[in-house]
Short mmCIF file of C-alpha atoms in Angstrom, two decimals:
data_model
loop_
_atom_site.label_atom_id
_atom_site.label_comp_id
_atom_site.label_asym_id
_atom_site.label_seq_id
_atom_site.Cartn_x
_atom_site.Cartn_y
_atom_site.Cartn_z
CA UNK A 1 -53.74 -3.77 47.02
CA UNK A 2 -51.64 -3.12 50.04
CA UNK A 3 -53.29 -1.58 52.96
CA UNK A 4 -51.80 0.13 55.87
CA UNK A 5 -54.23 -0.40 59.12
CA UNK A 6 -53.84 2.78 61.04
CA UNK A 7 -55.27 3.41 64.64
CA UNK A 8 -56.59 5.18 66.23
CA UNK A 9 -58.94 6.95 63.73
CA UNK A 10 -59.30 10.10 66.00
CA UNK A 11 -57.97 11.50 69.29
CA UNK A 12 -58.93 14.24 71.60
CA UNK A 13 -56.40 14.97 74.13
CA UNK A 14 -55.58 17.88 76.55
CA UNK A 15 -52.53 19.91 76.11
CA UNK A 16 -49.52 18.51 77.30
CA UNK A 17 -50.47 14.97 77.04
CA UNK A 18 -48.38 12.33 75.23
CA UNK A 19 -49.83 10.99 72.04
CA UNK A 20 -49.36 7.46 70.35
CA UNK A 21 -50.71 6.33 66.94
CA UNK A 22 -49.54 3.12 64.96
CA UNK A 23 -50.07 1.37 61.60
CA UNK A 24 -49.71 -2.19 60.70
CA UNK A 25 -49.51 -3.90 57.27
CA UNK A 26 -49.84 -7.68 56.39
CA UNK A 27 -47.01 -6.89 53.94
CA UNK A 28 -43.14 -5.99 54.48
CA UNK A 29 -42.13 -2.24 53.83
CA UNK A 30 -38.58 -1.27 53.48
CA UNK A 31 -39.41 2.03 54.22
CA UNK A 32 -42.15 3.87 56.52
CA UNK A 33 -43.05 7.42 56.41
CA UNK A 34 -45.02 9.76 58.69
CA UNK A 35 -46.94 12.76 57.32
CA UNK A 36 -48.84 15.45 58.95
CA UNK A 37 -51.86 17.17 57.00
CA UNK A 38 -53.24 20.50 58.21
CA UNK A 39 -56.54 21.55 57.11
CA UNK A 40 -56.42 22.59 53.46
CA UNK A 41 -52.75 21.85 52.99
CA UNK A 42 -50.60 19.06 51.70
CA UNK A 43 -49.05 16.40 53.57
CA UNK A 44 -45.91 17.44 55.22
CA UNK A 45 -43.25 14.88 55.61
CA UNK A 46 -42.30 14.30 59.59
CA UNK A 47 -40.16 11.41 59.68
CA UNK A 48 -38.71 8.58 57.38
CA UNK A 49 -37.45 5.15 58.71
CA UNK A 50 -35.35 2.97 56.86
CA UNK A 51 -34.12 0.25 58.99
CA UNK A 52 -36.12 -2.43 60.93
CA UNK A 53 -35.91 -1.61 64.68
CA UNK A 54 -35.03 1.82 63.87
CA UNK A 55 -36.12 4.85 66.48
CA UNK A 56 -36.08 8.20 65.01
CA UNK A 57 -36.85 11.65 66.55
CA UNK A 58 -37.83 14.98 65.23
CA UNK A 59 -38.45 17.28 68.11
CA UNK A 60 -41.15 16.24 70.25
CA UNK A 61 -42.00 13.33 67.66
CA UNK A 62 -40.54 9.81 67.94
CA UNK A 63 -41.20 7.38 65.40
CA UNK A 64 -40.20 3.58 65.44
CA UNK A 65 -39.83 1.21 62.47
CA UNK A 66 -40.95 -2.44 63.81
CA UNK A 67 -38.57 -5.13 63.95
CA UNK A 68 -40.92 -7.22 61.63
CA UNK A 69 -41.05 -4.42 59.17
CA UNK A 70 -44.84 -4.74 59.17
CA UNK A 71 -45.54 -2.03 61.74
CA UNK A 72 -44.52 1.25 62.64
CA UNK A 73 -45.48 3.86 65.41
CA UNK A 74 -45.56 7.62 65.97
CA UNK A 75 -45.27 9.45 69.43
CA UNK A 76 -45.80 12.99 69.97
CA UNK A 77 -44.75 14.00 73.41
CA UNK A 78 -46.20 17.02 75.60
CA UNK A 79 -48.53 18.02 72.80
CA UNK A 80 -49.54 21.55 71.95
CA UNK A 81 -52.38 23.09 70.13
CA UNK A 82 -50.38 23.28 66.87
CA UNK A 83 -50.04 19.51 66.73
CA UNK A 84 -53.66 19.45 65.68
CA UNK A 85 -54.05 17.92 62.30
CA UNK A 86 -54.28 14.54 60.43
CA UNK A 87 -51.34 12.25 60.74
CA UNK A 88 -50.90 9.49 58.04
CA UNK A 89 -48.40 6.61 57.59
CA UNK A 90 -47.26 5.72 54.28
CA UNK A 91 -45.25 2.99 52.70
CA UNK A 92 -43.68 3.20 49.45
CA UNK A 93 -43.91 0.20 46.89
CA UNK A 94 -41.57 -0.04 43.99
CA UNK A 95 -43.80 0.27 40.88
CA UNK A 96 -41.55 0.13 37.90
CA UNK A 97 -38.21 1.13 37.20
CA UNK A 98 -36.86 3.33 40.11
CA UNK A 99 -40.34 4.76 40.81
CA UNK A 100 -42.20 4.11 44.37
CA UNK A 101 -46.17 4.60 44.87
CA UNK A 102 -47.15 5.47 48.33
CA UNK A 103 -49.85 3.35 49.97
CA UNK A 104 -51.36 5.51 52.98
CA UNK A 105 -53.22 4.68 55.96
CA UNK A 106 -56.53 6.09 56.64
CA UNK A 107 -55.22 8.84 58.92
CA UNK A 108 -55.19 9.60 62.70
CA UNK A 109 -57.11 13.08 63.15
CA UNK A 110 -55.47 14.62 66.44
CA UNK A 111 -57.48 17.23 68.16
CA UNK A 112 -55.61 18.96 71.29
CA UNK A 113 -57.46 20.81 73.83
CA UNK A 114 -55.86 23.95 75.00
CA UNK B 1 -36.88 19.02 52.60
CA UNK B 2 -37.91 19.52 48.91
CA UNK B 3 -40.34 22.17 47.67
CA UNK B 4 -43.39 21.47 45.33
CA UNK B 5 -45.84 23.96 44.69
CA UNK B 6 -49.31 24.03 43.13
CA UNK B 7 -51.11 26.44 41.27
CA UNK B 8 -53.96 27.42 41.56
CA UNK B 9 -54.58 26.87 45.10
CA UNK B 10 -58.29 27.38 44.83
CA UNK B 11 -60.48 27.50 41.61
CA UNK B 12 -64.35 27.54 41.00
CA UNK B 13 -65.57 26.68 37.59
CA UNK B 14 -68.77 26.04 35.99
CA UNK B 15 -69.85 22.54 35.00
CA UNK B 16 -68.76 21.73 31.60
CA UNK B 17 -65.66 23.68 31.56
CA UNK B 18 -62.00 22.28 31.89
CA UNK B 19 -59.61 23.28 34.51
CA UNK B 20 -55.79 23.01 34.43
CA UNK B 21 -53.74 22.58 37.92
CA UNK B 22 -49.94 23.07 37.83
CA UNK B 23 -47.47 21.14 40.03
CA UNK B 24 -43.96 22.49 40.15
CA UNK B 25 -40.80 21.26 41.73
CA UNK B 26 -38.82 24.33 42.69
CA UNK B 27 -35.40 23.31 44.04
CA UNK B 28 -35.15 19.90 42.22
CA UNK B 29 -35.92 18.13 39.04
CA UNK B 30 -38.73 15.18 39.25
CA UNK B 31 -38.89 12.68 36.44
CA UNK B 32 -41.91 11.35 38.16
CA UNK B 33 -44.49 13.18 39.86
CA UNK B 34 -47.90 11.96 41.21
CA UNK B 35 -51.29 13.16 41.39
CA UNK B 36 -53.70 12.48 44.29
CA UNK B 37 -57.16 13.24 45.04
CA UNK B 38 -58.60 13.72 48.62
CA UNK B 39 -62.26 13.72 49.68
CA UNK B 40 -63.16 15.34 53.07
CA UNK B 41 -62.15 13.43 55.89
CA UNK B 42 -60.52 10.64 53.84
CA UNK B 43 -56.96 9.58 52.89
CA UNK B 44 -55.38 10.46 49.68
CA UNK B 45 -55.92 8.51 46.62
CA UNK B 46 -53.65 7.91 44.01
CA UNK B 47 -54.92 8.87 40.67
CA UNK B 48 -52.00 8.72 38.21
CA UNK B 49 -48.10 8.70 37.75
CA UNK B 50 -46.76 11.61 35.83
CA UNK B 51 -43.62 10.78 33.77
CA UNK B 52 -41.55 13.36 32.08
CA UNK B 53 -41.42 12.77 28.22
CA UNK B 54 -43.75 9.86 28.12
CA UNK B 55 -47.43 8.83 28.95
CA UNK B 56 -48.63 9.21 32.46
CA UNK B 57 -49.84 5.76 34.33
CA UNK B 58 -53.38 5.94 35.49
CA UNK B 59 -54.66 3.89 38.35
CA UNK B 60 -57.30 1.56 37.84
CA UNK B 61 -60.74 3.25 37.89
CA UNK B 62 -59.32 6.47 36.93
CA UNK B 63 -60.48 7.99 33.39
CA UNK B 64 -57.53 9.10 31.44
CA UNK B 65 -59.45 11.15 28.96
CA UNK B 66 -61.27 13.04 31.91
CA UNK B 67 -57.94 13.69 33.77
CA UNK B 68 -55.29 14.63 31.18
CA UNK B 69 -51.77 14.86 32.68
CA UNK B 70 -48.82 16.36 30.93
CA UNK B 71 -45.28 16.39 32.17
CA UNK B 72 -43.50 18.26 29.81
CA UNK B 73 -40.25 19.18 31.79
CA UNK B 74 -38.35 18.19 34.60
CA UNK B 75 -40.06 20.64 36.89
CA UNK B 76 -43.49 20.75 35.58
CA UNK B 77 -46.69 18.48 35.42
CA UNK B 78 -50.27 19.47 34.76
CA UNK B 79 -53.39 18.00 35.60
CA UNK B 80 -56.29 18.84 33.47
CA UNK B 81 -59.76 18.03 34.41
CA UNK B 82 -61.75 17.97 31.28
CA UNK B 83 -65.44 18.70 31.00
CA UNK B 84 -65.69 19.22 34.92
CA UNK B 85 -69.10 18.01 36.66
CA UNK B 86 -69.76 18.83 40.48
CA UNK B 87 -68.54 15.32 41.32
CA UNK B 88 -65.16 16.38 40.26
CA UNK B 89 -65.01 18.82 43.24
CA UNK B 90 -62.17 17.61 45.55
CA UNK B 91 -58.91 18.57 46.80
CA UNK B 92 -55.99 17.57 44.41
CA UNK B 93 -52.63 17.30 45.69
CA UNK B 94 -49.43 16.44 43.73
CA UNK B 95 -46.07 15.16 45.03
CA UNK B 96 -42.60 14.06 43.64
CA UNK B 97 -39.64 12.39 44.99
CA UNK B 98 -37.19 15.02 46.15
CA UNK B 99 -35.20 13.56 49.06
CA UNK B 100 -31.96 11.69 49.16
CA UNK B 101 -34.06 8.36 49.05
CA UNK B 102 -36.12 7.86 45.97
CA UNK B 103 -39.17 6.49 47.98
CA UNK B 104 -39.45 9.99 49.99
CA UNK B 105 -42.00 12.13 48.53
CA UNK B 106 -42.82 15.65 49.06
CA UNK B 107 -46.26 17.17 48.54
CA UNK B 108 -47.72 20.29 47.13
CA UNK B 109 -50.16 22.60 49.08
CA UNK B 110 -52.99 21.09 47.13
CA UNK B 111 -55.91 22.56 44.73
CA UNK B 112 -59.44 23.01 46.15
CA UNK B 113 -61.67 22.60 43.05
CA UNK B 114 -65.05 23.32 43.32
CA UNK B 115 -67.40 22.72 40.11
CA UNK B 116 -70.77 24.66 40.02
#
């Protein structure tokens, strides 16, 4: 099946630092989604990207959809302790009719030291 | 964004019993919902696609008789773990497409199942 390669697996940073993580795929996606999951909770959608080359921001978060449509990155600027969590990239694949199934990266575990 | 709820948030059951988990779309209708399973420190694994008014579609390797899915209304899907065993202990999460785009999925808060 489709796989998304997400890196890095984990990051340990100091509060105030910027963070960057990325996902690549061998296949083209028409949409890239970035989620954050906190312990014991479901993933929360952070940013959705729909157009190759698109750069979208959500507060201190910025994500870009690669020109080739095979990659995406997520940046977090000026990190704060509440940024702690696992960040997942996801790509939807049409699975029949108008239904889309999500393929997930393995996640990036972010730890922010105050 | 769209809101999805799950109930219960935590459940402990004895081996051999069955457990039902509910997934509700609170402010939108969902003809399709998805059920995932997540092991500690791992990514989400899609178990099945729940289709309103028809049979669920299961992913390869997922036992449909073990994990019964019912999607009786446009706002409710249920997952029943039948004859649960300790190896069924996991974090179960549902999702539904609820944004303006059909490929955006919104997740419930998850259900932690522990089978003793």
